[in-house]
C-alpha positions as a LaTeX table, in Angstrom:
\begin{tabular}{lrrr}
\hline
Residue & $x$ (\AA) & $y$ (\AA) & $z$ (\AA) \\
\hline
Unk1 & $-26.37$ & 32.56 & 1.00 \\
Unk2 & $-24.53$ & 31.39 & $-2.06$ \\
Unk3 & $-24.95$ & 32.79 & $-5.74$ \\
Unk4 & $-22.97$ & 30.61 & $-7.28$ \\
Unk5 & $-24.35$ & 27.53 & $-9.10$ \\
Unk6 & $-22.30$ & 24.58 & $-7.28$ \\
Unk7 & $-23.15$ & 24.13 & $-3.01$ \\
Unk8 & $-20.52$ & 25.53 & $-0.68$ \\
Unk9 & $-17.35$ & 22.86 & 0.25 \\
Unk10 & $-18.12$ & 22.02 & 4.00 \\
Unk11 & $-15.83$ & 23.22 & 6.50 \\
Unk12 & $-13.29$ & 20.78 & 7.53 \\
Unk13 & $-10.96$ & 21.43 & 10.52 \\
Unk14 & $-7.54$ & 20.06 & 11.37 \\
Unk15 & $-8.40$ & 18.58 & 15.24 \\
Unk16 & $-4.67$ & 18.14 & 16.31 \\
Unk17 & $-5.32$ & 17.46 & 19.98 \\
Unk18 & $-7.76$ & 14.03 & 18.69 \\
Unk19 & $-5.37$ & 13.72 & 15.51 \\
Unk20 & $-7.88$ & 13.77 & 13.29 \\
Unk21 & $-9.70$ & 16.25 & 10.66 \\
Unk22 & $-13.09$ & 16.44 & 11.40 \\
Unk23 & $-16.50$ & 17.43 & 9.09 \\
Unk24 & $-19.60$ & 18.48 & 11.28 \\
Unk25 & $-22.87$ & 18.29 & 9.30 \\
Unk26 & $-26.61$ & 17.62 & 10.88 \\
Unk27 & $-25.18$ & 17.18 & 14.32 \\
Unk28 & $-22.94$ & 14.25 & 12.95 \\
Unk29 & $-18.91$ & 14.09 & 12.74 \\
Unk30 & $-17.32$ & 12.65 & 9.72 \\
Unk31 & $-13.45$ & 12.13 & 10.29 \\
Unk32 & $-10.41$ & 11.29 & 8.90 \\
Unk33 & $-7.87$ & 9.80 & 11.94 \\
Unk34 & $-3.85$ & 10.73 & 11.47 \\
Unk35 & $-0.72$ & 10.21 & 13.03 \\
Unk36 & 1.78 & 12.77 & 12.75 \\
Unk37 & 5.39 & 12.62 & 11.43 \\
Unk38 & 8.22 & 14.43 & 10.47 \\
Unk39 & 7.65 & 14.69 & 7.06 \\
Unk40 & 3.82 & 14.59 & 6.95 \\
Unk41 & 0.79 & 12.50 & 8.30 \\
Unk42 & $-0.10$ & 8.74 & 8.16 \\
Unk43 & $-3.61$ & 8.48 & 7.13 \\
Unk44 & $-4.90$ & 5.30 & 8.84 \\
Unk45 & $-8.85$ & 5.43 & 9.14 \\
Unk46 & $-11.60$ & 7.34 & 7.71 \\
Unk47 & $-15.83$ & 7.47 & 9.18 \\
Unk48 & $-18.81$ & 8.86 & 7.81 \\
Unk49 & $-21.63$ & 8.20 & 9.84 \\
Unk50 & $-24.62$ & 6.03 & 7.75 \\
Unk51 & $-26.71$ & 9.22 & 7.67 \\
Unk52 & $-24.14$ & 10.97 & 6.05 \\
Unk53 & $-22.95$ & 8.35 & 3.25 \\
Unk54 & $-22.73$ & 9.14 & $-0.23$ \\
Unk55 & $-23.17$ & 12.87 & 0.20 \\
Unk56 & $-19.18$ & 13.40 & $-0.62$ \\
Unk57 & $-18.13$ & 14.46 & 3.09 \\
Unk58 & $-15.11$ & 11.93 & 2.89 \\
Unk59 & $-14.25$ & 13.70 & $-0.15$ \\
Unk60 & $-14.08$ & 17.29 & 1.35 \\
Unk61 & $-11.95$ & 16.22 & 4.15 \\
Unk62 & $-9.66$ & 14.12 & 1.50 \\
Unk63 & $-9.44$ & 17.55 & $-0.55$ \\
Unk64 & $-8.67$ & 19.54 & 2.90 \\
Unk65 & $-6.17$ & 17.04 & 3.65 \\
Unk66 & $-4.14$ & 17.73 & $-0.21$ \\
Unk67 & $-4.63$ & 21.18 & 0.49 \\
Unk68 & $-2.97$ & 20.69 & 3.96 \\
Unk69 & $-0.44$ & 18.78 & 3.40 \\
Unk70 & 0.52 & 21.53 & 0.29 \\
Unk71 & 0.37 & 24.37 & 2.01 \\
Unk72 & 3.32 & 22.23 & 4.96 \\
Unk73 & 4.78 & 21.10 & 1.84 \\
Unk74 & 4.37 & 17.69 & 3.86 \\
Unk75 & 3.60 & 14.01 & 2.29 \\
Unk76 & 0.85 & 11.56 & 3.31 \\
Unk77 & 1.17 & 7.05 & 4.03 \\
Unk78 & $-2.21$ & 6.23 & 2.92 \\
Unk79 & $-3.08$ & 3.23 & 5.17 \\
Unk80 & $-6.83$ & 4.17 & 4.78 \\
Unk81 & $-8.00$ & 1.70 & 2.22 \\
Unk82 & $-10.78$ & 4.72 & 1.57 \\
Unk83 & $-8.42$ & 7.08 & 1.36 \\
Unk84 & $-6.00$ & 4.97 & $-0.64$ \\
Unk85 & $-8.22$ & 4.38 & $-3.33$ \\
Unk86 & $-9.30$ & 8.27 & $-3.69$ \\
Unk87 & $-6.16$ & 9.27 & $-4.22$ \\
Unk88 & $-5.69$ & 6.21 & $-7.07$ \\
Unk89 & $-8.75$ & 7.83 & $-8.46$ \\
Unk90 & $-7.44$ & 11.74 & $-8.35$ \\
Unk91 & $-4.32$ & 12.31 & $-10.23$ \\
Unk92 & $-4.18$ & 15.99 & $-9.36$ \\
Unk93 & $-3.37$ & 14.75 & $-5.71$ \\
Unk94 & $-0.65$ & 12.31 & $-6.44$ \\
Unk95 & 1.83 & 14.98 & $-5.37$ \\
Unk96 & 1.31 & 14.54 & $-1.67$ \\
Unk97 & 1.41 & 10.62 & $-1.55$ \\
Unk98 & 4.92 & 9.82 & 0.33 \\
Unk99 & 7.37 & 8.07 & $-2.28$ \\
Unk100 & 7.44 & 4.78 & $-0.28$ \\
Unk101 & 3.83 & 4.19 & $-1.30$ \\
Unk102 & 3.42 & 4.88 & $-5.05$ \\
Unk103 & 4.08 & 1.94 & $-6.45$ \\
Unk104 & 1.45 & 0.77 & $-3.96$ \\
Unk105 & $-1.06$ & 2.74 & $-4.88$ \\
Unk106 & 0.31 & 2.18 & $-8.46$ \\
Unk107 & 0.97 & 5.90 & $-8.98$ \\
Unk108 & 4.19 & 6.86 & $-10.83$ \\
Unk109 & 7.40 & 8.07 & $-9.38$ \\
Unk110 & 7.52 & 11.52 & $-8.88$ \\
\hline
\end{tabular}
């Protein structure tokens, strides 16, 4: 039970056998897919399920995957479009985008 006035963040989990982080919710999976480097991850597809849509799920594993990737002190290749554009959208993750693919996202050099 939460007393707080804003909804608990969903759990995400880091699935690194299926290289992917996954959100349950209502017997659903939403999922970011990865591949794994050296230096950090290569985002490459994200999937909400219809039933899920527009209830910010892709945005709680986006926000698990910042936290992630800060905590390994690791970078990310956004070829997710989805994910891509999120991280155009939230400057306070611009940290964790790899060098090679700021000017892409037209984010400024570090």
């Amino acid at each position: 039970m939460s007393t707080g006035s804003q909804p608990e963040e969903p759990a995400v989990r880091d699935n690194a056998e299926a290289r992917r982080f996954e959100l349950a919710a209502e017997g659903r999976i939403a999922f970011a897919e990865y591949n794994r480097l050296s230096s950090g991850i290569v985002l490459t597809h994200t999937e909400v399920p219809p039933e899920l849509e527009g209830r910010g799920f892709a945005s709680a594993i986006f926000r698990f995957v910042v936290a992630r990737l800060r905590e390994r002190g690791e970078t990310v290749m956004p070829v997710c479009p989805v994910f891509a554009l999120w991280l155009k959208k939230h400057a306070e993750a611009h940290d964790v985008v790899h060098p090679s693919y700021r000017s892409a996202l037209g984010i400024p050099a570090a």
